[in-house]
Amino acid sequence: MKFKVDESACIGCGACTCICDKVFEMSDDGYAVAKDEKVTDKETLDEATEAMEGCPTSAITEQKED
Ligand code: F3S
């Protein structure tokens, strides 16, 4: 599973990076970006899913595997 942040929806609150800094990081522009890596371990997947569900603007989506 990969995650994606829609920068046009992100308001830069930083919640996702607090919940799961293994997957999300803040860009120099002040928006979150998801690292372009497959998330495979369950703990990280749970954290990233929590971050996705907690995003106030629903800017985070899951990318289905090919
Ligand atoms: Fe942006 Fe949502 Fe994270 S607003 S900083 S993607 S929690």
mmCIF file of N, CA and C and ligand atoms in Angstrom:
data_model
loop_
_atom_site.group_PDB
_atom_site.id
_atom_site.type_symbol
_atom_site.label_atom_id
_atom_site.label_comp_id
_atom_site.label_asym_id
_atom_site.label_seq_id
_atom_site.Cartn_x
_atom_site.Cartn_y
_atom_site.Cartn_z
ATOM 1 N N MET A 1 0.838 -1.190 0.000
ATOM 2 C CA MET A 1 0.000 0.000 0.000
ATOM 3 C C MET A 1 0.877 1.246 0.000
ATOM 4 N N LYS A 2 0.502 2.191 -0.850
ATOM 5 C CA LYS A 2 1.155 3.499 -0.823
ATOM 6 C C LYS A 2 0.101 4.541 -0.474
ATOM 7 N N PHE A 3 0.573 5.678 -0.014
ATOM 8 C CA PHE A 3 -0.344 6.764 0.324
ATOM 9 C C PHE A 3 0.014 7.980 -0.510
ATOM 10 N N LYS A 4 -0.975 8.852 -0.673
ATOM 11 C CA LYS A 4 -0.762 10.041 -1.495
ATOM 12 C C LYS A 4 -1.434 11.231 -0.810
ATOM 13 N N VAL A 5 -0.783 12.380 -0.888
ATOM 14 C CA VAL A 5 -1.376 13.602 -0.342
ATOM 15 C C VAL A 5 -1.745 14.524 -1.500
ATOM 16 N N ASP A 6 -2.980 14.966 -1.511
ATOM 17 C CA ASP A 6 -3.419 15.962 -2.490
ATOM 18 C C ASP A 6 -3.022 17.337 -1.954
ATOM 19 N N GLU A 7 -1.986 17.895 -2.540
ATOM 20 C CA GLU A 7 -1.455 19.160 -2.015
ATOM 21 C C GLU A 7 -2.457 20.302 -2.118
ATOM 22 N N SER A 8 -3.370 20.202 -3.066
ATOM 23 C CA SER A 8 -4.349 21.284 -3.204
ATOM 24 C C SER A 8 -5.377 21.229 -2.075
ATOM 25 N N ALA A 9 -5.494 20.077 -1.413
ATOM 26 C CA ALA A 9 -6.447 19.943 -0.305
ATOM 27 C C ALA A 9 -5.765 20.109 1.045
ATOM 28 N N CYS A 10 -4.471 19.813 1.121
ATOM 29 C CA CYS A 10 -3.745 19.883 2.395
ATOM 30 C C CYS A 10 -3.655 21.328 2.873
ATOM 31 N N ILE A 11 -3.950 21.526 4.167
ATOM 32 C CA ILE A 11 -3.830 22.878 4.746
ATOM 33 C C ILE A 11 -2.575 22.999 5.612
ATOM 34 N N GLY A 12 -1.764 21.958 5.586
ATOM 35 C CA GLY A 12 -0.477 22.020 6.283
ATOM 36 C C GLY A 12 -0.561 21.959 7.794
ATOM 37 N N CYS A 13 -1.596 21.308 8.298
ATOM 38 C CA CYS A 13 -1.758 21.274 9.764
ATOM 39 C C CYS A 13 -0.705 20.401 10.431
ATOM 40 N N GLY A 14 -0.154 19.459 9.705
ATOM 41 C CA GLY A 14 0.936 18.636 10.247
ATOM 42 C C GLY A 14 0.499 17.436 11.052
ATOM 43 N N ALA A 15 -0.805 17.212 11.162
ATOM 44 C CA ALA A 15 -1.274 16.088 11.981
ATOM 45 C C ALA A 15 -0.744 14.754 11.455
ATOM 46 N N CYS A 16 -0.754 14.594 10.157
ATOM 47 C CA CYS A 16 -0.340 13.296 9.594
ATOM 48 C C CYS A 16 1.127 12.999 9.904
ATOM 49 N N THR A 17 1.967 14.019 9.885
ATOM 50 C CA THR A 17 3.384 13.792 10.166
ATOM 51 C C THR A 17 3.600 13.477 11.641
ATOM 52 N N CYS A 18 2.738 14.017 12.507
ATOM 53 C CA CYS A 18 2.836 13.688 13.937
ATOM 54 C C CYS A 18 2.431 12.242 14.174
ATOM 55 N N ILE A 19 1.387 11.807 13.500
ATOM 56 C CA ILE A 19 0.873 10.449 13.731
ATOM 57 C C ILE A 19 1.783 9.416 13.061
ATOM 58 N N CYS A 20 2.304 9.730 11.887
ATOM 59 C CA CYS A 20 3.065 8.720 11.144
ATOM 60 C C CYS A 20 4.184 9.373 10.341
ATOM 61 N N ASP A 21 5.285 9.662 11.021
ATOM 62 C CA ASP A 21 6.386 10.322 10.300
ATOM 63 C C ASP A 21 7.206 9.342 9.469
ATOM 64 N N LYS A 22 6.854 8.061 9.554
ATOM 65 C CA LYS A 22 7.549 7.104 8.676
ATOM 66 C C LYS A 22 7.044 7.224 7.240
ATOM 67 N N VAL A 23 5.833 7.720 7.096
ATOM 68 C CA VAL A 23 5.236 7.806 5.752
ATOM 69 C C VAL A 23 5.075 9.259 5.295
ATOM 70 N N PHE A 24 4.703 10.150 6.218
ATOM 71 C CA PHE A 24 4.411 11.533 5.820
ATOM 72 C C PHE A 24 5.477 12.494 6.320
ATOM 73 N N GLU A 25 5.816 13.445 5.478
ATOM 74 C CA GLU A 25 6.761 14.484 5.896
ATOM 75 C C GLU A 25 6.294 15.809 5.308
ATOM 76 N N MET A 26 6.740 16.905 5.939
ATOM 77 C CA MET A 26 6.342 18.217 5.453
ATOM 78 C C MET A 26 7.333 18.661 4.380
ATOM 79 N N SER A 27 6.819 19.215 3.311
ATOM 80 C CA SER A 27 7.688 19.741 2.257
ATOM 81 C C SER A 27 8.100 21.164 2.622
ATOM 82 N N ASP A 28 9.034 21.695 1.887
ATOM 83 C CA ASP A 28 9.475 23.069 2.127
ATOM 84 C C ASP A 28 8.341 24.068 1.884
ATOM 85 N N ASP A 29 7.346 23.647 1.109
ATOM 86 C CA ASP A 29 6.201 24.523 0.821
ATOM 87 C C ASP A 29 5.190 24.550 1.954
ATOM 88 N N GLY A 30 5.403 23.693 2.965
ATOM 89 C CA GLY A 30 4.479 23.673 4.101
ATOM 90 C C GLY A 30 3.329 22.703 3.936
ATOM 91 N N TYR A 31 3.408 21.845 2.932
ATOM 92 C CA TYR A 31 2.382 20.830 2.748
ATOM 93 C C TYR A 31 2.978 19.456 3.017
ATOM 94 N N ALA A 32 2.099 18.521 3.337
ATOM 95 C CA ALA A 32 2.588 17.162 3.583
ATOM 96 C C ALA A 32 2.796 16.437 2.260
ATOM 97 N N VAL A 33 3.778 15.570 2.258
ATOM 98 C CA VAL A 33 3.967 14.651 1.135
ATOM 99 C C VAL A 33 4.118 13.253 1.715
ATOM 100 N N ALA A 34 3.654 12.272 0.947
ATOM 101 C CA ALA A 34 3.827 10.878 1.362
ATOM 102 C C ALA A 34 5.066 10.341 0.674
ATOM 103 N N LYS A 35 5.889 9.652 1.433
ATOM 104 C CA LYS A 35 7.082 9.055 0.831
ATOM 105 C C LYS A 35 6.657 8.014 -0.203
ATOM 106 N N ASP A 36 7.384 7.983 -1.284
ATOM 107 C CA ASP A 36 7.008 7.105 -2.389
ATOM 108 C C ASP A 36 7.554 5.694 -2.158
ATOM 109 N N GLU A 37 7.091 5.108 -1.068
ATOM 110 C CA GLU A 37 7.540 3.756 -0.724
ATOM 111 C C GLU A 37 6.320 2.946 -0.351
ATOM 112 N N LYS A 38 6.372 1.682 -0.712
ATOM 113 C CA LYS A 38 5.283 0.803 -0.290
ATOM 114 C C LYS A 38 5.345 0.608 1.211
ATOM 115 N N VAL A 39 4.193 0.716 1.858
ATOM 116 C CA VAL A 39 4.123 0.438 3.291
ATOM 117 C C VAL A 39 3.725 -1.020 3.448
ATOM 118 N N THR A 40 4.580 -1.781 4.093
ATOM 119 C CA THR A 40 4.300 -3.219 4.189
ATOM 120 C C THR A 40 4.081 -3.681 5.630
ATOM 121 N N ASP A 41 4.761 -3.053 6.591
ATOM 122 C CA ASP A 41 4.575 -3.600 7.941
ATOM 123 C C ASP A 41 3.291 -3.050 8.571
ATOM 124 N N LYS A 42 2.672 -3.914 9.375
ATOM 125 C CA LYS A 42 1.329 -3.625 9.872
ATOM 126 C C LYS A 42 1.300 -2.383 10.759
ATOM 127 N N GLU A 43 2.297 -2.219 11.589
ATOM 128 C CA GLU A 43 2.300 -1.082 12.511
ATOM 129 C C GLU A 43 2.294 0.241 11.734
ATOM 130 N N THR A 44 3.146 0.319 10.731
ATOM 131 C CA THR A 44 3.215 1.545 9.929
ATOM 132 C C THR A 44 1.929 1.745 9.140
ATOM 133 N N LEU A 45 1.393 0.646 8.632
ATOM 134 C CA LEU A 45 0.141 0.724 7.875
ATOM 135 C C LEU A 45 -0.991 1.242 8.766
ATOM 136 N N ASP A 46 -1.040 0.757 10.003
ATOM 137 C CA ASP A 46 -2.072 1.216 10.938
ATOM 138 C C ASP A 46 -1.905 2.703 11.241
ATOM 139 N N GLU A 47 -0.660 3.131 11.437
ATOM 140 C CA GLU A 47 -0.401 4.545 11.729
ATOM 141 C C GLU A 47 -0.767 5.423 10.538
ATOM 142 N N ALA A 48 -0.381 4.981 9.362
ATOM 143 C CA ALA A 48 -0.662 5.776 8.162
ATOM 144 C C ALA A 48 -2.155 5.847 7.894
ATOM 145 N N THR A 49 -2.853 4.751 8.169
ATOM 146 C CA THR A 49 -4.311 4.739 7.991
ATOM 147 C C THR A 49 -4.974 5.673 8.995
ATOM 148 N N GLU A 50 -4.464 5.665 10.223
ATOM 149 C CA GLU A 50 -4.992 6.583 11.247
ATOM 150 C C GLU A 50 -4.769 8.030 10.806
ATOM 151 N N ALA A 51 -3.590 8.315 10.260
ATOM 152 C CA ALA A 51 -3.288 9.664 9.775
ATOM 153 C C ALA A 51 -4.230 10.049 8.642
ATOM 154 N N MET A 52 -4.468 9.104 7.743
ATOM 155 C CA MET A 52 -5.357 9.371 6.609
ATOM 156 C C MET A 52 -6.761 9.699 7.120
ATOM 157 N N GLU A 53 -7.239 8.886 8.064
ATOM 158 C CA GLU A 53 -8.602 9.085 8.568
ATOM 159 C C GLU A 53 -8.707 10.354 9.421
ATOM 160 N N GLY A 54 -7.574 10.785 10.000
ATOM 161 C CA GLY A 54 -7.602 11.959 10.864
ATOM 162 C C GLY A 54 -7.354 13.265 10.142
ATOM 163 N N CYS A 55 -7.002 13.204 8.890
ATOM 164 C CA CYS A 55 -6.717 14.449 8.166
ATOM 165 C C CYS A 55 -7.980 15.304 8.087
ATOM 166 N N PRO A 56 -7.913 16.550 8.543
ATOM 167 C CA PRO A 56 -9.127 17.378 8.597
ATOM 168 C C PRO A 56 -9.714 17.713 7.233
ATOM 169 N N THR A 57 -8.916 17.616 6.196
ATOM 170 C CA THR A 57 -9.454 17.960 4.871
ATOM 171 C C THR A 57 -9.532 16.742 3.947
ATOM 172 N N SER A 58 -9.322 15.571 4.503
ATOM 173 C CA SER A 58 -9.359 14.326 3.710
ATOM 174 C C SER A 58 -8.429 14.396 2.504
ATOM 175 N N ALA A 59 -7.246 14.975 2.733
ATOM 176 C CA ALA A 59 -6.299 15.149 1.622
ATOM 177 C C ALA A 59 -5.503 13.883 1.315
ATOM 178 N N ILE A 60 -5.577 12.909 2.222
ATOM 179 C CA ILE A 60 -4.757 11.696 2.056
ATOM 180 C C ILE A 60 -5.611 10.570 1.483
ATOM 181 N N THR A 61 -5.077 9.908 0.495
ATOM 182 C CA THR A 61 -5.767 8.749 -0.082
ATOM 183 C C THR A 61 -4.807 7.576 -0.169
ATOM 184 N N GLU A 62 -5.383 6.391 -0.273
ATOM 185 C CA GLU A 62 -4.571 5.180 -0.472
ATOM 186 C C GLU A 62 -4.387 4.957 -1.960
ATOM 187 N N GLN A 63 -3.234 4.458 -2.298
ATOM 188 C CA GLN A 63 -2.991 4.073 -3.688
ATOM 189 C C GLN A 63 -3.025 2.560 -3.750
ATOM 190 N N LYS A 64 -3.937 2.037 -4.497
ATOM 191 C CA LYS A 64 -4.029 0.584 -4.606
ATOM 192 C C LYS A 64 -2.811 0.037 -5.338
ATOM 193 N N GLU A 65 -2.438 -1.159 -4.961
ATOM 194 C CA GLU A 65 -1.279 -1.803 -5.604
ATOM 195 C C GLU A 65 -1.643 -2.153 -7.050
ATOM 196 N N ASP A 66 -0.645 -2.179 -7.891
ATOM 197 C CA ASP A 66 -0.867 -2.545 -9.290
ATOM 198 C C ASP A 66 -1.147 -4.043 -9.395
HETATM 199 FE FE1 F3S B 1 -2.152 18.154 5.292
HETATM 200 FE FE2 F3S B 1 -3.963 16.549 6.201
HETATM 201 FE FE3 F3S B 1 -1.492 16.128 6.770
HETATM 202 S S1 F3S B 1 -4.139 18.761 6.022
HETATM 203 S S2 F3S B 1 -0.531 18.141 6.808
HETATM 204 S S3 F3S B 1 -2.390 16.034 4.753
HETATM 205 S S4 F3S B 1 -3.189 15.841 8.135
#
